[in-house]
Amino acid sequence: MELPRNPFNRSLDGNTRYGCWAGFGTGYATEILATAGFDWLLIDGEHAPNTVPSILSQLQAVAPYASAPVVRTVNHDPALIKQLLDVGTQTLMIPMVDTAEQAARLVAATRYPPHGFRGVGGGLTRATRWDSVEDYLARAHEELCLIVQVESRTGVDNAEAIAATEGVDAIFVGPVDLSTGVGHAGNPNHPDVQAMIRHTLEATHAAGKAAGILAPAEADARRYAQWGFDFIAVGIDISLLRQAAIETISRYKPETPKPKSSLGY
Ligand SMILES: O=C(O)C(=O)C[C@H](O)[C@@H](O)CO
């Protein structure tokens, strides 16, 4: 069979693509999101209770739908990256990338020798459709999309070099970690943080790469779309459930406290 095509990088054509965080860690919940019309879904292996098998079941659950899956790792471990690629992840997001050297090593973790050091799973893996994809070893990289997260002052300072790293396809700004790390916890809209976000966006575009961000508050998402962000996560499934649950019960019990977020959204 043909190497499966990656719908995520094909969707990055200059129009803003809207996504949703998938944090429940089950194929059932993520499949529901996939029927809702989001362009992409972030299966979160950093902060959600996910493992490689739970990520695999979510990839399988969303495969029939148009929402493109993006898988976030918990760290930079090449062994974990290998497992996530082997279960069929084609778009990977890696948190906390501060330097171009880190970015280059992450690229190498996704490439087979001589271009990198990804180990060969061959017929054991869903990525090769159990050895039915012709030329997988030679062509796997063509359908991979590597997104690195810039979410620290050092990362912002190095944004030009990180974005220029060959094999990095996109940068995703982490506004919560960035604002917290520079002393504005819960306030990604502080002018200093906004300036850092804009700088990262411009550095990413200057390198010809795509830029993404998380913005669950509508006014933020609309501003970032206007700035030119290519992909924006406009919701978090867990928060959406909680908000809808509280709004529902408060119609009958008006004394119910309204949803509050310590993160500024
Ligand atoms: O720093 C950020 O913002 C992110 O990387 C996203 C957070 O991890 C997200 O889990 C906030 O709920």
Tab-separated table of C-alpha atoms and ligand atoms in Angstrom:
chain	number	residue	atom	x	y	z
A	1	MET	CA	0.000	0.000	0.000
A	2	GLU	CA	0.911	3.673	-0.361
A	3	LEU	CA	2.464	5.553	2.556
A	4	PRO	CA	-0.527	7.143	4.394
A	5	ARG	CA	-0.713	10.855	3.684
A	6	ASN	CA	-0.427	13.357	6.513
A	7	PRO	CA	-3.469	15.650	6.367
A	8	PHE	CA	-2.036	18.094	8.931
A	9	ASN	CA	0.902	19.520	7.010
A	10	ARG	CA	-1.169	19.595	3.825
A	11	SER	CA	-3.739	21.751	5.636
A	12	LEU	CA	-1.147	24.445	6.421
A	13	ASP	CA	-1.750	26.527	3.319
A	14	GLY	CA	-1.924	30.039	4.768
A	15	ASN	CA	-5.486	29.766	6.108
A	16	THR	CA	-5.795	29.534	9.899
A	17	ARG	CA	-6.658	25.998	11.010
A	18	TYR	CA	-8.656	25.585	14.212
A	19	GLY	CA	-8.062	22.713	16.593
A	20	CYS	CA	-9.022	21.357	19.985
A	21	TRP	CA	-7.019	19.836	22.833
A	22	ALA	CA	-7.947	16.223	23.507
A	23	GLY	CA	-7.212	15.534	27.158
A	24	PHE	CA	-9.426	12.652	28.208
A	25	GLY	CA	-6.992	9.969	27.102
A	26	THR	CA	-9.590	7.740	25.467
A	27	GLY	CA	-10.440	6.936	21.866
A	28	TYR	CA	-14.118	7.319	22.709
A	29	ALA	CA	-13.836	10.974	23.785
A	30	THR	CA	-11.364	11.900	21.043
A	31	GLU	CA	-13.599	10.321	18.405
A	32	ILE	CA	-16.463	12.553	19.576
A	33	LEU	CA	-14.213	15.593	19.013
A	34	ALA	CA	-13.324	14.260	15.560
A	35	THR	CA	-17.000	14.441	14.568
A	36	ALA	CA	-17.310	18.089	15.617
A	37	GLY	CA	-15.530	19.732	12.693
A	38	PHE	CA	-12.157	20.785	14.156
A	39	ASP	CA	-9.355	20.903	11.582
A	40	TRP	CA	-6.947	19.198	13.985
A	41	LEU	CA	-6.839	17.606	17.428
A	42	LEU	CA	-4.010	17.636	19.942
A	43	ILE	CA	-3.718	14.263	21.685
A	44	ASP	CA	-1.860	15.416	24.765
A	45	GLY	CA	0.815	13.086	26.099
A	46	GLU	CA	2.351	15.841	28.251
A	47	HIS	CA	-0.375	16.748	30.740
A	48	ALA	CA	-3.188	14.286	30.014
A	49	PRO	CA	-3.229	10.727	31.409
A	50	ASN	CA	-1.963	9.148	28.187
A	51	THR	CA	0.316	6.236	27.420
A	52	VAL	CA	1.522	4.858	24.081
A	53	PRO	CA	-1.419	2.366	23.927
A	54	SER	CA	-3.992	5.071	24.747
A	55	ILE	CA	-2.494	7.323	22.066
A	56	LEU	CA	-2.619	4.439	19.583
A	57	SER	CA	-6.309	3.869	20.285
A	58	GLN	CA	-7.021	7.581	19.737
A	59	LEU	CA	-5.135	7.568	16.424
A	60	GLN	CA	-7.242	4.597	15.345
A	61	ALA	CA	-10.445	6.255	16.565
A	62	VAL	CA	-9.939	9.456	14.575
A	63	ALA	CA	-8.512	7.836	11.434
A	64	PRO	CA	-11.847	7.815	9.522
A	65	TYR	CA	-12.502	11.541	10.150
A	66	ALA	CA	-11.222	14.775	8.654
A	67	SER	CA	-9.699	16.152	11.899
A	68	ALA	CA	-5.938	15.640	11.694
A	69	PRO	CA	-4.320	14.177	14.829
A	70	VAL	CA	-1.268	15.824	16.409
A	71	VAL	CA	0.439	13.930	19.249
A	72	ARG	CA	2.300	15.794	22.007
A	73	THR	CA	5.076	13.959	23.839
A	74	VAL	CA	5.818	14.308	27.528
A	75	ASN	CA	9.532	14.957	26.919
A	76	HIS	CA	12.380	14.727	24.373
A	77	ASP	CA	13.111	11.012	24.892
A	78	PRO	CA	14.077	9.494	21.492
A	79	ALA	CA	12.846	6.071	22.657
A	80	LEU	CA	9.367	7.468	23.307
A	81	ILE	CA	9.436	9.386	19.999
A	82	LYS	CA	10.282	6.098	18.268
A	83	GLN	CA	7.323	4.328	19.879
A	84	LEU	CA	4.925	7.144	19.000
A	85	LEU	CA	6.087	7.151	15.373
A	86	ASP	CA	5.851	3.357	15.258
A	87	VAL	CA	2.181	3.389	16.331
A	88	GLY	CA	1.490	5.696	13.395
A	89	THR	CA	1.901	9.259	14.659
A	90	GLN	CA	2.688	11.463	11.671
A	91	THR	CA	2.514	14.872	13.357
A	92	LEU	CA	4.475	15.162	16.581
A	93	MET	CA	4.548	18.111	18.959
A	94	ILE	CA	7.470	18.294	21.407
A	95	PRO	CA	7.259	20.594	24.447
A	96	MET	CA	9.927	22.863	25.978
A	97	VAL	CA	12.378	23.314	23.106
A	98	ASP	CA	14.849	26.072	23.984
A	99	THR	CA	17.679	25.783	21.459
A	100	ALA	CA	18.368	24.881	17.839
A	101	GLU	CA	20.639	22.057	19.088
A	102	GLN	CA	17.705	20.473	20.931
A	103	ALA	CA	15.541	20.924	17.844
A	104	ALA	CA	18.145	19.286	15.582
A	105	ARG	CA	18.418	16.284	17.906
A	106	LEU	CA	14.627	15.910	17.870
A	107	VAL	CA	14.647	15.965	14.075
A	108	ALA	CA	17.340	13.261	14.097
A	109	ALA	CA	15.190	11.140	16.458
A	110	THR	CA	12.474	11.088	13.783
A	111	ARG	CA	14.775	10.116	10.859
A	112	TYR	CA	16.300	6.793	9.908
A	113	PRO	CA	20.083	6.554	9.351
A	114	PRO	CA	21.991	8.142	7.702
A	115	HIS	CA	19.805	11.220	8.358
A	116	GLY	CA	19.126	10.404	12.024
A	117	PHE	CA	19.000	7.588	14.532
A	118	ARG	CA	15.396	6.308	14.583
A	119	GLY	CA	15.417	2.558	15.153
A	120	VAL	CA	13.703	0.295	12.634
A	121	GLY	CA	10.478	-1.390	13.768
A	122	GLY	CA	9.604	-2.757	10.333
A	123	GLY	CA	6.777	-5.285	10.231
A	124	LEU	CA	6.025	-4.883	13.942
A	125	THR	CA	4.619	-1.417	13.481
A	126	ARG	CA	1.346	0.215	12.511
A	127	ALA	CA	3.394	3.000	10.875
A	128	THR	CA	4.446	0.571	8.135
A	129	ARG	CA	0.991	-1.050	8.202
A	130	TRP	CA	2.831	-4.159	9.295
A	131	ASP	CA	5.233	-3.991	6.392
A	132	SER	CA	2.715	-3.341	3.677
A	133	VAL	CA	3.860	0.238	2.957
A	134	GLU	CA	6.381	0.168	0.156
A	135	ASP	CA	9.594	2.143	0.713
A	136	TYR	CA	8.615	3.126	4.272
A	137	LEU	CA	12.248	3.432	5.354
A	138	ALA	CA	13.112	5.740	2.478
A	139	ARG	CA	9.910	7.789	2.508
A	140	ALA	CA	8.625	7.976	6.115
A	141	HIS	CA	10.024	11.495	6.632
A	142	GLU	CA	7.985	12.818	3.680
A	143	GLU	CA	4.770	12.460	5.673
A	144	LEU	CA	6.103	13.462	9.096
A	145	CYS	CA	5.467	16.895	10.540
A	146	LEU	CA	7.570	18.007	13.515
A	147	ILE	CA	6.227	20.823	15.667
A	148	VAL	CA	8.429	22.113	18.470
A	149	GLN	CA	7.091	24.195	21.322
A	150	VAL	CA	8.674	27.506	22.267
A	151	GLU	CA	7.525	28.323	25.771
A	152	SER	CA	10.397	29.969	27.651
A	153	ARG	CA	12.378	33.205	27.455
A	154	THR	CA	15.377	31.247	26.142
A	155	GLY	CA	13.200	29.634	23.478
A	156	VAL	CA	11.874	33.026	22.386
A	157	ASP	CA	15.424	34.424	22.246
A	158	ASN	CA	16.423	31.474	20.052
A	159	ALA	CA	13.230	31.412	17.979
A	160	GLU	CA	14.993	32.368	14.718
A	161	ALA	CA	17.530	29.533	15.026
A	162	ILE	CA	14.954	26.979	16.190
A	163	ALA	CA	12.624	27.840	13.309
A	164	ALA	CA	15.474	27.682	10.801
A	165	THR	CA	16.435	24.152	11.893
A	166	GLU	CA	16.094	21.802	8.944
A	167	GLY	CA	13.356	19.276	9.634
A	168	VAL	CA	11.412	21.518	12.018
A	169	ASP	CA	8.096	22.158	10.257
A	170	ALA	CA	6.357	24.422	12.764
A	171	ILE	CA	6.665	26.184	16.086
A	172	PHE	CA	3.853	26.112	18.641
A	173	VAL	CA	3.905	28.797	21.308
A	174	GLY	CA	2.933	27.617	24.798
A	175	PRO	CA	1.394	30.779	26.281
A	176	VAL	CA	0.748	29.301	29.719
A	177	ASP	CA	4.291	28.080	30.354
A	178	LEU	CA	5.785	31.152	28.684
A	179	SER	CA	3.799	33.618	30.797
A	180	THR	CA	4.450	31.630	33.973
A	181	GLY	CA	8.180	31.376	33.260
A	182	VAL	CA	8.604	35.118	32.780
A	183	GLY	CA	6.747	36.084	35.949
A	184	HIS	CA	3.227	36.654	34.609
A	185	ALA	CA	1.518	33.451	35.729
A	186	GLY	CA	-2.073	33.265	34.514
A	187	ASN	CA	-1.658	36.292	32.276
A	188	PRO	CA	-0.536	35.395	28.751
A	189	ASN	CA	-2.079	38.710	27.692
A	190	HIS	CA	0.486	40.762	29.610
A	191	PRO	CA	2.083	43.141	27.060
A	192	ASP	CA	5.578	41.661	27.627
A	193	VAL	CA	4.281	38.147	26.933
A	194	GLN	CA	2.308	39.332	23.914
A	195	ALA	CA	5.483	40.907	22.511
A	196	MET	CA	7.344	37.602	22.980
A	197	ILE	CA	4.525	35.689	21.268
A	198	ARG	CA	4.568	38.105	18.339
A	199	HIS	CA	8.346	37.908	18.058
A	200	THR	CA	8.158	34.094	17.921
A	201	LEU	CA	5.446	34.222	15.265
A	202	GLU	CA	7.480	36.609	13.105
A	203	ALA	CA	10.699	34.584	13.510
A	204	THR	CA	8.830	31.418	12.539
A	205	HIS	CA	7.316	32.979	9.436
A	206	ALA	CA	10.659	34.537	8.478
A	207	ALA	CA	12.063	30.988	8.355
A	208	GLY	CA	9.165	29.925	6.119
A	209	LYS	CA	7.635	27.703	8.805
A	210	ALA	CA	4.118	27.532	10.275
A	211	ALA	CA	3.200	28.887	13.709
A	212	GLY	CA	0.589	27.642	16.164
A	213	ILE	CA	-0.711	28.635	19.578
A	214	LEU	CA	-3.254	27.705	22.258
A	215	ALA	CA	-6.029	30.282	22.743
A	216	PRO	CA	-9.207	28.969	24.404
A	217	ALA	CA	-10.561	32.518	24.890
A	218	GLU	CA	-12.278	33.645	21.697
A	219	ALA	CA	-10.898	37.198	21.724
A	220	ASP	CA	-7.352	35.819	21.961
A	221	ALA	CA	-7.939	33.297	19.177
A	222	ARG	CA	-9.336	35.972	16.879
A	223	ARG	CA	-6.402	38.308	17.580
A	224	TYR	CA	-3.874	35.533	16.901
A	225	ALA	CA	-5.678	34.618	13.672
A	226	GLN	CA	-5.427	38.260	12.628
A	227	TRP	CA	-1.713	38.276	13.437
A	228	GLY	CA	-1.339	35.333	11.047
A	229	PHE	CA	-1.036	32.249	13.230
A	230	ASP	CA	-1.466	29.195	11.015
A	231	PHE	CA	-3.063	26.851	13.565
A	232	ILE	CA	-4.807	27.713	16.792
A	233	ALA	CA	-6.226	25.418	19.472
A	234	VAL	CA	-9.487	27.172	20.357
A	235	GLY	CA	-10.766	24.704	22.929
A	236	ILE	CA	-9.774	22.126	25.528
A	237	ASP	CA	-12.242	19.232	25.738
A	238	ILE	CA	-12.002	18.904	29.516
A	239	SER	CA	-12.694	22.612	30.052
A	240	LEU	CA	-15.557	22.481	27.538
A	241	LEU	CA	-17.204	19.635	29.463
A	242	ARG	CA	-16.696	21.346	32.803
A	243	GLN	CA	-18.032	24.692	31.574
A	244	ALA	CA	-21.094	23.071	29.970
A	245	ALA	CA	-21.732	21.008	33.116
A	246	ILE	CA	-21.558	24.031	35.397
A	247	GLU	CA	-23.693	26.150	33.066
A	248	THR	CA	-26.313	23.381	32.914
A	249	ILE	CA	-26.616	22.859	36.665
A	250	SER	CA	-26.528	26.601	37.379
A	251	ARG	CA	-29.717	27.038	35.343
A	252	TYR	CA	-31.450	24.950	38.038
A	253	LYS	CA	-29.235	25.894	41.007
A	254	PRO	CA	-28.261	29.539	40.427
A	255	GLU	CA	-26.075	29.533	43.544
A	256	THR	CA	-23.584	27.188	41.777
A	257	PRO	CA	-20.213	28.983	41.501
A	258	LYS	CA	-19.392	30.054	37.914
A	259	PRO	CA	-16.415	28.381	36.163
A	260	LYS	CA	-13.120	30.042	37.020
A	261	SER	CA	-9.674	29.436	35.606
A	262	SER	CA	-6.372	30.219	37.246
A	263	LEU	CA	-4.762	30.181	33.791
A	264	GLY	CA	-6.488	33.263	32.468
A	265	TYR	CA	-9.079	31.471	30.342
B	1	LIG	O1	2.236	26.428	27.815
B	1	LIG	C1	1.167	26.198	27.226
B	1	LIG	O2	0.271	27.041	27.064
B	1	LIG	C2	1.001	24.872	26.670
B	1	LIG	O3	1.957	24.234	26.289
B	1	LIG	C3	-0.349	24.247	26.723
B	1	LIG	C4	-0.557	23.731	28.115
B	1	LIG	O4	0.319	22.669	28.337
B	1	LIG	C5	-1.973	23.292	28.301
B	1	LIG	O5	-2.000	22.028	28.822
B	1	LIG	C6	-2.694	24.242	29.197
B	1	LIG	O6	-3.859	23.715	29.698
